[in-house]
Coordinates of C-alpha atoms in Angstrom, one line a residue:
Chain C
D1 CA 0.0 0.0 0.0
A2 CA 1.1 3.5 -0.7
M3 CA 2.1 5.2 2.5
V4 CA 4.2 7.6 4.5
I5 CA 6.8 5.8 6.7
Q6 CA 8.7 7.3 9.6
N7 CA 11.7 5.8 11.3
P8 CA 12.4 5.3 14.0
R9 CA 9.0 5.4 15.8
Y10 CA 10.7 6.2 19.1
Q11 CA 14.0 8.0 19.4
V12 CA 15.9 8.8 22.6
T13 CA 18.8 11.2 22.5
Q14 CA 20.9 13.1 24.9
F15 CA 20.8 16.8 25.5
G16 CA 22.9 18.4 22.8
K17 CA 23.5 15.3 20.8
P18 CA 22.5 15.6 17.1
V19 CA 19.7 13.4 15.9
T20 CA 18.2 12.7 12.5
L21 CA 14.6 11.6 11.9
S22 CA 13.7 9.9 8.6
C23 CA 10.6 10.0 6.5
S24 CA 9.9 8.2 3.2
Q25 CA 6.9 7.9 1.0
T26 CA 5.6 5.7 -1.8
L27 CA 2.9 8.1 -2.9
N28 CA 5.2 10.0 -5.3
H29 CA 4.0 13.3 -3.8
N30 CA 6.0 16.4 -4.6
V31 CA 5.5 18.2 -1.3
M32 CA 6.8 16.9 2.0
Y33 CA 6.2 18.6 5.4
W34 CA 7.7 18.3 8.8
Y35 CA 5.6 19.1 11.9
Q36 CA 6.3 19.3 15.6
Q37 CA 3.5 18.3 17.9
K38 CA 3.6 18.6 21.7
S39 CA 1.2 16.9 24.2
S40 CA -2.1 16.8 22.2
Q41 CA -1.6 20.3 20.8
A42 CA -2.1 21.1 17.1
P43 CA 0.8 20.2 14.9
K44 CA 3.2 23.1 14.3
L45 CA 4.7 23.3 10.8
L46 CA 8.4 23.5 10.8
F47 CA 9.2 23.6 7.1
H48 CA 8.2 21.9 3.8
Y49 CA 9.8 21.0 0.5
Y50 CA 8.0 21.7 -2.8
D51 CA 10.0 19.4 -5.0
K52 CA 13.6 20.5 -4.2
D53 CA 12.6 23.9 -3.0
F54 CA 13.0 24.3 0.8
N55 CA 10.5 26.5 2.6
N56 CA 11.2 27.4 6.2
E57 CA 8.5 28.7 8.6
A58 CA 9.5 32.1 10.0
D59 CA 9.5 30.9 13.6
T60 CA 11.4 27.6 13.1
P61 CA 14.6 27.7 15.2
D62 CA 17.9 27.4 13.4
N63 CA 18.5 24.2 15.4
F64 CA 16.1 22.4 13.0
Q65 CA 17.3 21.6 9.5
S66 CA 16.0 19.4 6.7
R67 CA 17.3 17.5 3.7
R68 CA 15.5 16.0 0.8
P69 CA 17.9 14.0 -1.3
N70 CA 15.2 12.6 -3.6
T71 CA 11.4 12.6 -4.1
S72 CA 10.9 9.7 -1.7
F73 CA 13.0 10.7 1.3
C74 CA 13.1 13.6 3.7
F75 CA 15.1 14.0 6.9
L76 CA 14.8 16.2 9.9
D77 CA 18.0 17.1 11.6
I78 CA 18.1 18.5 15.1
R79 CA 21.6 19.8 15.6
S80 CA 21.6 20.3 19.4
P81 CA 18.5 19.0 20.9
G82 CA 17.2 20.7 24.1
L83 CA 14.7 19.4 26.6
G84 CA 12.1 21.6 24.9
D85 CA 12.5 19.7 21.7
A86 CA 11.0 16.6 23.1
A87 CA 7.9 16.1 21.1
M88 CA 6.2 14.0 18.4
Y89 CA 7.6 14.8 15.0
L90 CA 5.2 14.2 12.1
C91 CA 6.0 13.9 8.4
A92 CA 3.3 14.5 5.8
T93 CA 3.1 14.6 2.1
S94 CA 0.8 16.0 -0.5
R95 CA 0.5 16.4 -4.2
A96 CA 0.7 20.2 -4.5
E97 CA -2.6 21.6 -3.2
D98 CA -4.2 18.3 -2.5
T99 CA -4.8 16.4 0.7
Q100 CA -1.9 16.0 3.2
Y101 CA -1.2 12.4 4.3
F102 CA 0.6 11.8 7.5
G103 CA 3.1 9.3 8.7
P104 CA 2.8 7.6 12.1
G105 CA 5.2 10.0 13.7
T106 CA 8.5 9.7 15.7
R107 CA 8.4 10.4 19.4
L108 CA 11.6 12.1 20.5
T109 CA 12.8 11.9 24.1
V110 CA 15.7 14.2 25.2
L111 CA 17.5 13.1 28.3
Chain D
A1 CA -6.0 36.6 10.0
Q2 CA -6.8 33.1 8.9
S3 CA -7.9 30.8 11.7
V4 CA -9.8 27.7 12.7
A5 CA -11.6 27.4 16.0
Q6 CA -12.7 24.3 17.8
P7 CA -14.6 25.6 20.7
E8 CA -14.8 22.4 22.7
D9 CA -11.7 20.9 24.2
Q10 CA -13.6 17.7 24.9
V11 CA -16.8 16.1 23.8
N12 CA -18.4 13.3 25.8
V13 CA -21.0 11.0 24.2
A14 CA -22.5 7.6 25.0
E15 CA -22.0 4.8 22.6
G16 CA -24.8 4.6 20.1
N17 CA -25.7 8.3 20.4
P18 CA -25.0 10.8 17.6
L19 CA -21.9 12.9 18.0
T20 CA -21.0 16.4 16.8
V21 CA -17.5 18.0 16.9
K22 CA -17.7 21.7 16.1
C23 CA -15.4 23.7 13.9
T24 CA -15.6 27.3 12.7
Y25 CA -13.2 29.0 10.3
S26 CA -12.1 32.4 9.2
V27 CA -10.3 32.5 5.9
S28 CA -10.3 34.7 2.9
G29 CA -11.7 33.3 -0.3
N30 CA -13.2 29.9 -0.7
P31 CA -12.2 27.5 2.1
Y32 CA -10.7 24.1 1.6
L33 CA -11.6 22.3 4.8
F34 CA -10.4 19.1 6.4
W35 CA -10.9 16.8 9.3
Y36 CA -8.2 14.6 10.7
V37 CA -8.3 12.1 13.6
Q38 CA -5.4 11.2 15.8
Y39 CA -5.2 8.1 18.0
P40 CA -2.7 8.0 20.9
N41 CA 1.0 7.9 19.7
R42 CA -0.1 7.9 16.0
G43 CA 0.0 10.4 13.2
L44 CA -3.0 12.2 11.9
Q45 CA -5.4 10.2 9.8
F46 CA -7.4 11.9 7.0
L47 CA -11.2 11.6 7.5
L48 CA -12.8 13.9 4.9
K49 CA -12.6 17.2 3.1
Y50 CA -14.7 19.9 1.5
I51 CA -13.4 21.7 -1.6
T52 CA -16.5 22.5 -3.5
G53 CA -19.9 21.0 -4.4
D54 CA -22.3 19.3 -2.1
N55 CA -22.3 20.8 1.4
L56 CA -22.6 17.4 3.1
V57 CA -19.4 15.5 2.8
K58 CA -19.1 11.8 3.7
G59 CA -15.8 10.4 4.8
S60 CA -14.2 7.4 6.4
Y61 CA -15.6 5.3 9.3
G62 CA -19.2 6.7 8.9
F63 CA -18.2 10.3 9.6
E64 CA -19.7 13.2 7.7
A65 CA -19.4 16.9 7.9
E66 CA -21.6 19.8 6.8
F67 CA -20.2 22.9 5.2
N68 CA -22.2 26.0 6.2
K69 CA -20.9 29.1 4.4
S70 CA -23.2 31.6 6.2
Q71 CA -22.1 30.3 9.6
T72 CA -18.5 29.6 8.5
S73 CA -18.8 26.2 10.1
F74 CA -17.7 22.7 9.2
H75 CA -19.0 20.5 12.0
L76 CA -18.0 16.8 12.1
K77 CA -20.9 14.4 12.7
K78 CA -21.6 10.7 13.1
P79 CA -25.1 9.2 13.6
S80 CA -24.0 6.5 16.1
A81 CA -20.8 6.8 18.1
L82 CA -18.5 3.8 18.8
V83 CA -16.1 3.5 21.7
S84 CA -13.4 3.1 19.1
D85 CA -14.1 6.6 17.8
S86 CA -12.5 8.0 21.0
A87 CA -9.6 10.0 19.8
L88 CA -8.3 13.6 19.2
Y89 CA -10.0 15.3 16.2
F90 CA -8.5 18.2 14.3
C91 CA -10.2 20.5 11.9
A92 CA -8.0 22.3 9.4
V93 CA -8.3 24.8 6.6
R94 CA -5.9 25.3 3.7
D95 CA -3.9 28.4 4.1
P96 CA -4.8 30.6 1.1
H97 CA -1.4 32.2 1.3
G98 CA 0.4 28.9 1.2
G99 CA 1.3 29.0 -2.4
A100 CA 1.0 25.9 -4.5
T101 CA 0.9 23.6 -1.5
N102 CA -1.7 22.4 1.0
K103 CA -0.3 24.3 4.0
L104 CA -2.8 23.8 6.7
I105 CA -4.1 26.0 9.5
F106 CA -5.2 23.6 12.3
G107 CA -7.7 24.1 15.1
T108 CA -6.6 23.3 18.6
G109 CA -8.2 19.9 18.6
T110 CA -11.2 18.2 20.3
L111 CA -10.9 15.1 22.4
L112 CA -13.8 12.8 21.8
A113 CA -14.6 10.4 24.6
V114 CA -17.2 7.8 23.9
Q115 CA -18.5 5.9 26.9
P116 CA -19.7 2.3 26.6

């Protein structure tokens, strides 16, 4: 089945230790999004890629970076995780203006 | 400013009773409206959307939503609730300034609790 996959589902890292979260999709969608979601709040958009074009949200901290090496994969890099970065990270994809489809999420714990 | 409001943090309903989860929006132009459901420790799951056409939209798992332009509302409904419907529900509207993407503006979410 076509889907959005996120690995790992659970990630534990230490304060200040870089971490990378992975997202892949078999939907062949041209837009990929990364969200941060804290404790049952609404997801907060960090950035998105439209094809290879990177679009950062104005209030996304510099600590968060992203890479999209090809259509199928997108990575979220947190350069120096702080305790406040502990959250669920959601990846989503869409075909341009069409419906967004979400992956299962990666829950990040920062010790 | 574009926004989505979900006025109820939590909705409680008995199994078998009809349920309504409320959503109102404020957006320029014609709205593209969405409902998503989120189960614990899972991603958001698409339920249904309104783009244009019939005001009553049917979606997954027996859910439907009614678009009301005059009241700027898009309430989610189901005729008979199941315990398994208990989850967090998000209403969202496409950001009209989001360019050629489907950037979404989310409501704050409504926790639906269905009692057996």
